[in-house]
mmCIF file of C-alpha atoms in Angstrom:
data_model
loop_
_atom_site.group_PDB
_atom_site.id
_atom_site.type_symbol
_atom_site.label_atom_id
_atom_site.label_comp_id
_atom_site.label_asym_id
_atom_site.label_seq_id
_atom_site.Cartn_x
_atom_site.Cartn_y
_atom_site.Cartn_z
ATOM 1 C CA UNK A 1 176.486 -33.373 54.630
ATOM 2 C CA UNK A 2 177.639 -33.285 58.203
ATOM 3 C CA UNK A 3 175.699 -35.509 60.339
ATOM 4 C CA UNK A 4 173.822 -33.065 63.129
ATOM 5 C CA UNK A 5 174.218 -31.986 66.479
ATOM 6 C CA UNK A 6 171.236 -33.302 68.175
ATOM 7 C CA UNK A 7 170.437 -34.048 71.695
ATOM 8 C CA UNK A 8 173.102 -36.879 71.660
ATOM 9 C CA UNK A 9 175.944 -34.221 71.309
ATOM 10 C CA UNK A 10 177.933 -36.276 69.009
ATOM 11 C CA UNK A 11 180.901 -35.341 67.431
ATOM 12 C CA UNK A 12 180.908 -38.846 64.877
ATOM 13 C CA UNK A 13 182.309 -37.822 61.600
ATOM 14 C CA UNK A 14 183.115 -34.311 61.988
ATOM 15 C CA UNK A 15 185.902 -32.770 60.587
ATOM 16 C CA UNK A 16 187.526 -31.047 63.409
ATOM 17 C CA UNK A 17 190.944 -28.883 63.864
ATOM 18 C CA UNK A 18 192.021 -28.209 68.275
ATOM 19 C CA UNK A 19 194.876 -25.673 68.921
ATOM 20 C CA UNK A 20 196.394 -26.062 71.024
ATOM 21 C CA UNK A 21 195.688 -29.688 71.826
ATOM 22 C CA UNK A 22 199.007 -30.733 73.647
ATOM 23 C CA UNK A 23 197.658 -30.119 77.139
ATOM 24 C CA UNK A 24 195.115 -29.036 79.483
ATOM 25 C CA UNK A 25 191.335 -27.658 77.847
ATOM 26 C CA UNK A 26 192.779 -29.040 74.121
ATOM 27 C CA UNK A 27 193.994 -32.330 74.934
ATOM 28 C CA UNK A 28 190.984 -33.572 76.613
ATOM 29 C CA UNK A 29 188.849 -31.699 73.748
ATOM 30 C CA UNK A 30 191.248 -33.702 71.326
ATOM 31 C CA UNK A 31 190.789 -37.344 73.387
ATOM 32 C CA UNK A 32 187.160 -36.525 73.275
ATOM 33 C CA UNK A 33 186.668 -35.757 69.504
ATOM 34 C CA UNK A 34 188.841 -38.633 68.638
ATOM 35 C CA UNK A 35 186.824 -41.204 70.702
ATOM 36 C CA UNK A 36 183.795 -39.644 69.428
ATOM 37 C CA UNK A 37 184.964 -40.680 66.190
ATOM 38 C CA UNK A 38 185.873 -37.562 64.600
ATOM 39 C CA UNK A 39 188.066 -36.414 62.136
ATOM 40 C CA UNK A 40 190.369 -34.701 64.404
ATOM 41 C CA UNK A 41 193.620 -32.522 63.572
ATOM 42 C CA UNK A 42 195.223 -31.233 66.602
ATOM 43 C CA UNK A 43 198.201 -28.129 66.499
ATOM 44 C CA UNK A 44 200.566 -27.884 69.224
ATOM 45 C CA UNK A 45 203.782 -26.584 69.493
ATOM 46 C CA UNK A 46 205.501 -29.986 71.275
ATOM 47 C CA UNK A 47 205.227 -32.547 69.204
ATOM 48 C CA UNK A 48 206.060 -35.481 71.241
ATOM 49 C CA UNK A 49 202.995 -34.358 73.638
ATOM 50 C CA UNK A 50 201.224 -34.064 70.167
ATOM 51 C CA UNK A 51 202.206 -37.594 70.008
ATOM 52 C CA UNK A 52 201.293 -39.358 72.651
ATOM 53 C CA UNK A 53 198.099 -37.877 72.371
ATOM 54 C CA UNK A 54 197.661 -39.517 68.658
ATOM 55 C CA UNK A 55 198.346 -42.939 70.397
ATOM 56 C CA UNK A 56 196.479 -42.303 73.862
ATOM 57 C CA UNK A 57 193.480 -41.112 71.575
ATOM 58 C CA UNK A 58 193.891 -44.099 69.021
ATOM 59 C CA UNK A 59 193.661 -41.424 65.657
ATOM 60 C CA UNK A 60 193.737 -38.173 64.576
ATOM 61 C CA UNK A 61 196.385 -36.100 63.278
ATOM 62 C CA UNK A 62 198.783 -34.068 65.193
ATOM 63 C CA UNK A 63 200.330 -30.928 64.082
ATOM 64 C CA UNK A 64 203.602 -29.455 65.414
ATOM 65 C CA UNK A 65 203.232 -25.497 64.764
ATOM 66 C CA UNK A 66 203.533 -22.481 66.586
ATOM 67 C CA UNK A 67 200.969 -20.660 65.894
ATOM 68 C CA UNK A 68 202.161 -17.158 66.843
ATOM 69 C CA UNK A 69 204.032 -17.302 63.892
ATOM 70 C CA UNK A 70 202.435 -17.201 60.674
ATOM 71 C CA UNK A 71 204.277 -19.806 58.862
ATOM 72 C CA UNK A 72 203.023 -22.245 61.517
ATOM 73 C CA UNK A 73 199.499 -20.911 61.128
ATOM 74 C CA UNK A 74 199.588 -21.377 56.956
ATOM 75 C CA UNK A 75 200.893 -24.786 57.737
ATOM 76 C CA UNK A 76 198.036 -25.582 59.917
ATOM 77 C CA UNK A 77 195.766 -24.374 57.183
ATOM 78 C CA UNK A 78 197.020 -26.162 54.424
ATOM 79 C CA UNK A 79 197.389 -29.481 56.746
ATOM 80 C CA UNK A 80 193.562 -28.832 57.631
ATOM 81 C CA UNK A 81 192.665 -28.348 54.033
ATOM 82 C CA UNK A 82 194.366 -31.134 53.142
ATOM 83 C CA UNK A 83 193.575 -34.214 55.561
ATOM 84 C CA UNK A 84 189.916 -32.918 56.087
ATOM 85 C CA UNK A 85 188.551 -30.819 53.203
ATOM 86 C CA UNK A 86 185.909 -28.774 54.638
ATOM 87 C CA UNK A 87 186.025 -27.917 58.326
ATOM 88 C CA UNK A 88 182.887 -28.167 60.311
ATOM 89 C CA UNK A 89 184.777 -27.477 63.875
ATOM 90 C CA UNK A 90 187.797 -25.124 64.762
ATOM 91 C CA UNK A 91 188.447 -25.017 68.942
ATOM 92 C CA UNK A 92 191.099 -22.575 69.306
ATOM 93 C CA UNK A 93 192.342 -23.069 72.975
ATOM 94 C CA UNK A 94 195.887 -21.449 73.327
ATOM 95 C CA UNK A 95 197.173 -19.228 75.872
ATOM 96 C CA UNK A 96 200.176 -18.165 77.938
ATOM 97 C CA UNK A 97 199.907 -16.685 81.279
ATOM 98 C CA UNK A 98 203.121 -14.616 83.154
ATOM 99 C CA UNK A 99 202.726 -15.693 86.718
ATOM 100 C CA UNK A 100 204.175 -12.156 88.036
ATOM 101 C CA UNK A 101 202.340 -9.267 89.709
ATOM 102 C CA UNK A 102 202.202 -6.319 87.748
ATOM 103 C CA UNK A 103 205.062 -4.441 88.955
ATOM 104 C CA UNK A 104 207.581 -6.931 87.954
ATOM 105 C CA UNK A 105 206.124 -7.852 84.468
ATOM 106 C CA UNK A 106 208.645 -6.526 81.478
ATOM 107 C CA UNK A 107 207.171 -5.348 78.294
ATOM 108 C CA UNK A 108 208.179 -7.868 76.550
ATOM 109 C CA UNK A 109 206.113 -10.219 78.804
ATOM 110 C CA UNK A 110 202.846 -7.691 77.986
ATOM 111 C CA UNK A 111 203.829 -8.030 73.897
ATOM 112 C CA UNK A 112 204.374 -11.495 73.820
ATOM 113 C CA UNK A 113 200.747 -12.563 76.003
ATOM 114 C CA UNK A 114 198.997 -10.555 73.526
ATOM 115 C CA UNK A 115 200.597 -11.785 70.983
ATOM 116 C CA UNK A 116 199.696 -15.043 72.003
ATOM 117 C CA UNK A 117 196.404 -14.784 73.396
ATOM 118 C CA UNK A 118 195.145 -12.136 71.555
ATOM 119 C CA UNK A 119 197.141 -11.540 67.999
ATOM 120 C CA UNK A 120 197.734 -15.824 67.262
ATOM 121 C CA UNK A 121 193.543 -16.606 68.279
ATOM 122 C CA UNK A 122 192.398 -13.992 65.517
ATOM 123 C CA UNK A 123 194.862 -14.925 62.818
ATOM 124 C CA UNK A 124 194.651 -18.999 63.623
ATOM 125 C CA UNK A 125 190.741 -18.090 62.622
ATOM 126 C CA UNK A 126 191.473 -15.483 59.859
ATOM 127 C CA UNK A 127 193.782 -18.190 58.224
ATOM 128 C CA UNK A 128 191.158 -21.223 59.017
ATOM 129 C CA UNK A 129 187.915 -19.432 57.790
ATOM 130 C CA UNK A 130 188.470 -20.412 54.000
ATOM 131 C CA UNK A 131 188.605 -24.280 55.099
ATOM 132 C CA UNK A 132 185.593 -23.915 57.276
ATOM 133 C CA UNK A 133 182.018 -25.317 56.025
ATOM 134 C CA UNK A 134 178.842 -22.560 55.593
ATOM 135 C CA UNK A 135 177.506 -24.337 59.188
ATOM 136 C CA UNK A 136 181.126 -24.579 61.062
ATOM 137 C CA UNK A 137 181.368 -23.562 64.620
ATOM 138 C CA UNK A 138 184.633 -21.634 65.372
ATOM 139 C CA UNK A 139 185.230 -21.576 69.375
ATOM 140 C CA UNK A 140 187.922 -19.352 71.108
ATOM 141 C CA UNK A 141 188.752 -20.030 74.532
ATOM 142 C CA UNK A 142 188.616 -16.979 77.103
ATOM 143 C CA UNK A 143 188.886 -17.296 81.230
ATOM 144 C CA UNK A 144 186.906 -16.656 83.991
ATOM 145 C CA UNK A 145 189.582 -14.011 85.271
ATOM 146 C CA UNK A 146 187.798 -11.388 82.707
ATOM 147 C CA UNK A 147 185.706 -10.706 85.091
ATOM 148 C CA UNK A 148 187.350 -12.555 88.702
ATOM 149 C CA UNK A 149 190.579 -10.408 89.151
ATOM 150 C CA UNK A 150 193.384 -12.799 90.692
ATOM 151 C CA UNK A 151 196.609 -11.434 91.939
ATOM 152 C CA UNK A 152 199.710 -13.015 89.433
ATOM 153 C CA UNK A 153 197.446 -12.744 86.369
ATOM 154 C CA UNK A 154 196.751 -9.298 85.554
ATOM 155 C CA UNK A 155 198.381 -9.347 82.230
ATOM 156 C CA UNK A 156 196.748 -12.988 81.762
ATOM 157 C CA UNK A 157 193.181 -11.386 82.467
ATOM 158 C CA UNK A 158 194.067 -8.058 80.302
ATOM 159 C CA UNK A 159 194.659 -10.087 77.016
ATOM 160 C CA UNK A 160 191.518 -12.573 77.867
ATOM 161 C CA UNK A 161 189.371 -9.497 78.049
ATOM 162 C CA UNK A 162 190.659 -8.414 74.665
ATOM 163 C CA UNK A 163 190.065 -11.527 73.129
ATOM 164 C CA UNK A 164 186.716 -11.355 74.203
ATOM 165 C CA UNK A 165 186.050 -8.497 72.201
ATOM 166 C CA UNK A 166 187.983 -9.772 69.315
ATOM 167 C CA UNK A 167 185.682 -12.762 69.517
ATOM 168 C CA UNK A 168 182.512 -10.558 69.557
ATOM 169 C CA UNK A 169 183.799 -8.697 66.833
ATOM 170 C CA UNK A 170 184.598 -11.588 65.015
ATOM 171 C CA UNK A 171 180.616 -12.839 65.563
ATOM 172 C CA UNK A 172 179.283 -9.280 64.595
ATOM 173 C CA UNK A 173 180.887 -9.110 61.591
#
């Protein structure tokens, strides 16, 4: 059994997978977990940031995928599976963001958020659920521009708002 989350907030001998670990939100979630002495596997798509996170961190596992695709998510799975058994932690944490205003954005820059932000978050936890514990904690990262509209990241806010409802729906069902 998993040792508990008390008032300490430890994360000591958990068995924890970060997406999207190579920078910002996930990297210092990875350092953290790592430090804490959990059993951390981090996915990113650049592996040499994946890298030099394993040595800045001192352990863990990283993972070069992309995600978006779903050979790279299967990979993650099995990888999971295999270096940590049962899952009691998943932190999802990936996201792209256009920096244009809307009137200049291209479709392909609309497909491609969602399909990052939106498509990629539900199918990284789809694929993940069968390694995950009874007890496990699945986390997707939104943004504060759901509800804070900031010029530049329209399409940005538009797929965080989705994935808010995925999320719900996710916890509803």
């Amino acid at each position: 059994m998993s040792p508990e989350i008390g008032s300490t907030r430890t994360l000591a001998g958990r068995r924890v997978v970060i997406v999207g670990g190579s920078a910002g939100i996930g990297r210092a979630i990875a350092l953290s977990a790592v430090r804490e002495d959990a059993q951390v596997v981090v996915a990113g798509r650049r592996k040499e940031r994946l890298d030099e996170l394993i040595s800045e961190a001192g352990g863990g596992l990283g993972v070069a995928v992309d995600v978006s695709l779903a050979a790279g998510r299967a990979e993650l799975a099995q990888t999971a599976a295999d270096r940590l058994g049962t899952v009691d932690l998943v932190i999802v944490c990936i996201g792209t963001a256009p920096m244009t205003f809307l009137d200049s954005t291209s479709e392909e820059d609309w497909h491609s958020t969602f399909e990052t932000n939106v498509v990629a978050v539900s199918e990284v936890i789809r694929v993940l659920r069968p390694v995950c514990g009874p007890d496990a904690l699945v986390v997707a990262m939104s943004s504060e521009t759901v509800h804070q509209i900031r010029p530049l990241m329209g399409i940005y806010s538009a797929t965080k708002a989705a994935l808010d409802h995925v999320i719900d729906t996710w916890r509803a069902e």
